[in-house]
PDB file of C-alpha atoms in Angstrom:
ATOM      1  CA  UNK A   1     126.865  55.413  85.664  1.00 43.00           C
ATOM      2  CA  UNK A   2     127.765  52.127  87.340  1.00 48.00           C
ATOM      3  CA  UNK A   3     131.265  53.455  87.988  1.00 49.00           C
ATOM      4  CA  UNK A   4     129.880  56.735  89.364  1.00 53.00           C
ATOM      5  CA  UNK A   5     131.989  58.715  86.915  1.00 59.00           C
ATOM      6  CA  UNK A   6     131.746  60.071  83.370  1.00 63.00           C
ATOM      7  CA  UNK A   7     132.386  57.910  80.347  1.00 69.00           C
ATOM      8  CA  UNK A   8     136.086  58.084  79.427  1.00 70.00           C
ATOM      9  CA  UNK A   9     137.245  59.313  76.029  1.00 87.00           C
ATOM     10  CA  UNK A  10     139.878  57.979  73.639  1.00 92.00           C
ATOM     11  CA  UNK A  11     142.542  60.378  74.953  1.00 93.00           C
ATOM     12  CA  UNK A  12     141.604  59.462  78.523  1.00 93.00           C
ATOM     13  CA  UNK A  13     142.024  55.779  77.762  1.00 94.00           C
ATOM     14  CA  UNK A  14     145.374  56.193  75.995  1.00 96.00           C
ATOM     15  CA  UNK A  15     146.838  58.418  78.720  1.00 96.00           C
ATOM     16  CA  UNK A  16     145.595  56.030  81.418  1.00 97.00           C
ATOM     17  CA  UNK A  17     147.384  53.048  79.886  1.00 97.00           C
ATOM     18  CA  UNK A  18     150.526  55.089  79.168  1.00 97.00           C
ATOM     19  CA  UNK A  19     150.698  56.418  82.721  1.00 98.00           C
ATOM     20  CA  UNK A  20     149.979  53.027  84.274  1.00 98.00           C
ATOM     21  CA  UNK A  21     152.635  51.413  82.085  1.00 97.00           C
ATOM     22  CA  UNK A  22     155.265  53.996  83.032  1.00 97.00           C
ATOM     23  CA  UNK A  23     154.472  53.587  86.729  1.00 98.00           C
ATOM     24  CA  UNK A  24     154.588  49.798  86.562  1.00 97.00           C
ATOM     25  CA  UNK A  25     157.767  49.680  84.488  1.00 97.00           C
ATOM     26  CA  UNK A  26     159.604  52.035  86.832  1.00 97.00           C
ATOM     27  CA  UNK A  27     158.180  51.105  90.247  1.00 98.00           C
ATOM     28  CA  UNK A  28     156.855  47.515  90.162  1.00 97.00           C
ATOM     29  CA  UNK A  29     159.309  46.421  92.874  1.00 97.00           C
ATOM     30  CA  UNK A  30     158.059  49.117  95.259  1.00 98.00           C
ATOM     31  CA  UNK A  31     154.388  49.664  94.405  1.00 98.00           C
ATOM     32  CA  UNK A  32     151.350  47.794  93.136  1.00 97.00           C
ATOM     33  CA  UNK A  33     149.598  49.778  90.402  1.00 98.00           C
ATOM     34  CA  UNK A  34     145.856  49.219  89.918  1.00 97.00           C
ATOM     35  CA  UNK A  35     143.483  50.540  87.270  1.00 96.00           C
ATOM     36  CA  UNK A  36     139.760  51.262  87.702  1.00 94.00           C
ATOM     37  CA  UNK A  37     139.677  49.780  91.200  1.00 95.00           C
ATOM     38  CA  UNK A  38     136.528  50.186  93.300  1.00 95.00           C
ATOM     39  CA  UNK A  39     137.273  51.836  96.633  1.00 97.00           C
ATOM     40  CA  UNK A  40     134.930  52.021  99.602  1.00 96.00           C
ATOM     41  CA  UNK A  41     136.643  54.378 102.035  1.00 96.00           C
ATOM     42  CA  UNK A  42     134.446  54.904 105.119  1.00 94.00           C
ATOM     43  CA  UNK A  43     131.308  54.451 102.995  1.00 91.00           C
ATOM     44  CA  UNK A  44     132.594  56.870 100.337  1.00 95.00           C
ATOM     45  CA  UNK A  45     132.665  54.950  97.054  1.00 95.00           C
ATOM     46  CA  UNK A  46     135.134  55.961  94.362  1.00 95.00           C
ATOM     47  CA  UNK A  47     136.792  54.470  91.302  1.00 96.00           C
ATOM     48  CA  UNK A  48     140.084  56.255  90.574  1.00 96.00           C
ATOM     49  CA  UNK A  49     141.546  55.782  87.122  1.00 96.00           C
ATOM     50  CA  UNK A  50     144.795  54.541  88.692  1.00 98.00           C
ATOM     51  CA  UNK A  51     145.732  53.722  92.303  1.00 98.00           C
ATOM     52  CA  UNK A  52     149.160  53.219  93.803  1.00 98.00           C
ATOM     53  CA  UNK A  53     149.489  50.868  96.782  1.00 98.00           C
ATOM     54  CA  UNK A  54     152.476  49.503  98.679  1.00 98.00           C
ATOM     55  CA  UNK A  55     153.810  46.428  96.870  1.00 97.00           C
ATOM     56  CA  UNK A  56     151.623  43.382  97.494  1.00 94.00           C
ATOM     57  CA  UNK A  57     151.584  39.876  96.104  1.00 92.00           C
ATOM     58  CA  UNK A  58     148.851  38.899  93.699  1.00 90.00           C
ATOM     59  CA  UNK A  59     146.442  36.436  95.354  1.00 92.00           C
ATOM     60  CA  UNK A  60     144.337  34.837  92.616  1.00 94.00           C
ATOM     61  CA  UNK A  61     142.409  32.668  95.112  1.00 94.00           C
ATOM     62  CA  UNK A  62     141.136  35.576  97.219  1.00 92.00           C
ATOM     63  CA  UNK A  63     140.029  38.442  95.014  1.00 92.00           C
ATOM     64  CA  UNK A  64     138.539  41.632  96.487  1.00 91.00           C
ATOM     65  CA  UNK A  65     135.766  43.584  94.761  1.00 91.00           C
ATOM     66  CA  UNK A  66     135.899  46.804  96.809  1.00 92.00           C
ATOM     67  CA  UNK A  67     139.043  47.895  98.625  1.00 94.00           C
ATOM     68  CA  UNK A  68     138.504  49.524 102.014  1.00 96.00           C
ATOM     69  CA  UNK A  69     142.122  50.589 102.544  1.00 96.00           C
ATOM     70  CA  UNK A  70     143.124  53.952 101.118  1.00 98.00           C
ATOM     71  CA  UNK A  71     145.715  53.795  98.354  1.00 98.00           C
ATOM     72  CA  UNK A  72     148.899  55.800  98.757  1.00 98.00           C
ATOM     73  CA  UNK A  73     147.958  57.718  95.619  1.00 98.00           C
ATOM     74  CA  UNK A  74     144.775  58.169  93.591  1.00 98.00           C
ATOM     75  CA  UNK A  75     145.117  59.362  89.999  1.00 98.00           C
ATOM     76  CA  UNK A  76     142.175  60.916  88.190  1.00 97.00           C
ATOM     77  CA  UNK A  77     142.190  61.749  84.487  1.00 96.00           C
ATOM     78  CA  UNK A  78     139.699  64.331  83.300  1.00 93.00           C
ATOM     79  CA  UNK A  79     136.964  63.358  80.895  1.00 87.00           C
ATOM     80  CA  UNK A  80     135.474  65.945  78.506  1.00 84.00           C
ATOM     81  CA  UNK A  81     132.442  66.482  80.758  1.00 84.00           C
ATOM     82  CA  UNK A  82     134.374  66.999  84.024  1.00 87.00           C
ATOM     83  CA  UNK A  83     135.344  70.380  85.422  1.00 89.00           C
ATOM     84  CA  UNK A  84     138.584  71.117  87.218  1.00 91.00           C
ATOM     85  CA  UNK A  85     136.485  72.201  90.234  1.00 94.00           C
ATOM     86  CA  UNK A  86     134.927  68.724  90.406  1.00 93.00           C
ATOM     87  CA  UNK A  87     138.351  67.125  90.217  1.00 95.00           C
ATOM     88  CA  UNK A  88     139.826  69.348  92.959  1.00 95.00           C
ATOM     89  CA  UNK A  89     136.848  68.521  95.198  1.00 96.00           C
ATOM     90  CA  UNK A  90     137.467  64.835  94.562  1.00 95.00           C
ATOM     91  CA  UNK A  91     141.163  65.258  95.420  1.00 97.00           C
ATOM     92  CA  UNK A  92     140.194  66.874  98.729  1.00 97.00           C
ATOM     93  CA  UNK A  93     137.863  63.954  99.445  1.00 97.00           C
ATOM     94  CA  UNK A  94     140.675  61.479  98.785  1.00 98.00           C
ATOM     95  CA  UNK A  95     142.903  63.271 101.304  1.00 98.00           C
ATOM     96  CA  UNK A  96     140.131  63.297 103.896  1.00 97.00           C
ATOM     97  CA  UNK A  97     139.897  59.503 103.466  1.00 98.00           C
ATOM     98  CA  UNK A  98     143.601  58.800 104.017  1.00 97.00           C
ATOM     99  CA  UNK A  99     145.167  59.074 100.544  1.00 98.00           C
ATOM    100  CA  UNK A 100     148.677  60.579 100.769  1.00 98.00           C
ATOM    101  CA  UNK A 101     149.050  61.879  97.203  1.00 98.00           C
ATOM    102  CA  UNK A 102     146.577  62.673  94.431  1.00 98.00           C
ATOM    103  CA  UNK A 103     147.258  63.409  90.775  1.00 98.00           C
ATOM    104  CA  UNK A 104     144.847  65.141  88.443  1.00 98.00           C
ATOM    105  CA  UNK A 105     145.589  64.777  84.739  1.00 97.00           C
ATOM    106  CA  UNK A 106     144.135  67.754  82.881  1.00 95.00           C
ATOM    107  CA  UNK A 107     143.980  66.355  79.356  1.00 92.00           C
ATOM    108  CA  UNK A 108     143.208  69.452  77.260  1.00 91.00           C
ATOM    109  CA  UNK A 109     146.380  71.157  78.537  1.00 93.00           C
ATOM    110  CA  UNK A 110     148.604  68.090  78.868  1.00 94.00           C
ATOM    111  CA  UNK A 111     149.254  68.916  82.526  1.00 96.00           C
ATOM    112  CA  UNK A 112     149.393  66.768  85.642  1.00 98.00           C
ATOM    113  CA  UNK A 113     148.704  68.365  89.003  1.00 98.00           C
ATOM    114  CA  UNK A 114     150.454  66.465  91.792  1.00 98.00           C
ATOM    115  CA  UNK A 115     148.762  67.192  95.117  1.00 98.00           C
ATOM    116  CA  UNK A 116     150.694  66.477  98.310  1.00 98.00           C
ATOM    117  CA  UNK A 117     147.863  67.897 100.416  1.00 97.00           C
ATOM    118  CA  UNK A 118     144.395  69.340  99.821  1.00 95.00           C
ATOM    119  CA  UNK A 119     145.794  72.786  98.946  1.00 94.00           C
ATOM    120  CA  UNK A 120     149.392  71.934  98.033  1.00 97.00           C
ATOM    121  CA  UNK A 121     150.284  70.979  94.483  1.00 97.00           C
ATOM    122  CA  UNK A 122     152.848  71.198  91.712  1.00 98.00           C
ATOM    123  CA  UNK A 123     151.997  71.400  88.012  1.00 98.00           C
ATOM    124  CA  UNK A 124     153.919  69.331  85.456  1.00 98.00           C
ATOM    125  CA  UNK A 125     153.659  69.754  81.718  1.00 97.00           C
ATOM    126  CA  UNK A 126     153.940  67.071  79.065  1.00 94.00           C
ATOM    127  CA  UNK A 127     157.579  67.932  78.325  1.00 95.00           C
ATOM    128  CA  UNK A 128     158.698  67.808  81.979  1.00 97.00           C
ATOM    129  CA  UNK A 129     159.560  65.135  84.512  1.00 98.00           C
ATOM    130  CA  UNK A 130     156.857  64.636  87.122  1.00 98.00           C
ATOM    131  CA  UNK A 131     158.083  64.351  90.709  1.00 98.00           C
ATOM    132  CA  UNK A 132     155.941  63.103  93.561  1.00 98.00           C
ATOM    133  CA  UNK A 133     157.986  63.788  96.705  1.00 98.00           C
ATOM    134  CA  UNK A 134     155.484  61.967  98.939  1.00 98.00           C
ATOM    135  CA  UNK A 135     155.983  58.651  97.111  1.00 98.00           C
ATOM    136  CA  UNK A 136     159.494  59.341  95.794  1.00 98.00           C
ATOM    137  CA  UNK A 137     158.323  58.881  92.200  1.00 98.00           C
ATOM    138  CA  UNK A 138     159.835  60.510  89.141  1.00 98.00           C
ATOM    139  CA  UNK A 139     158.433  59.981  85.618  1.00 97.00           C
ATOM    140  CA  UNK A 140     159.351  61.717  82.356  1.00 97.00           C
ATOM    141  CA  UNK A 141     155.988  62.722  80.921  1.00 97.00           C
ATOM    142  CA  UNK A 142     157.108  62.635  77.293  1.00 95.00           C
ATOM    143  CA  UNK A 143     156.251  58.890  77.165  1.00 91.00           C
ATOM    144  CA  UNK A 144     152.896  59.426  78.862  1.00 96.00           C
ATOM    145  CA  UNK A 145     151.691  62.120  76.453  1.00 95.00           C
ATOM    146  CA  UNK A 146     152.925  60.677  73.141  1.00 89.00           C
TER     147      UNK A 146
END
């Protein structure tokens, strides 16, 4: 409730860490990868499971509780109680607040929907390589879904 989102499940948690690890291992020189970060985008609060930002240095002396700058990408992983309609609505909201790319991980099917716009997306299955043309990211999903 505090996070304004459903309680994550075991599969959600495992996929989140796997996906974040793959992103960081492959793109840490280009992007900063954040998990469960509070966003406040034009008074629209959100806590994506994973955010991708342009590479920034870690500043331990000046921490920020709520980020007001839109990430390049917001990644949402479905929880058992969430519908795909809710997730698509959330993706549209991210785009309206300046996010350039949005991924929806549909756990029961092992699919990731990579949105490049509110109504433009590609579907990647667990045995494929995900490609996000907006961010120039490519990740084999075998490691994410094992």
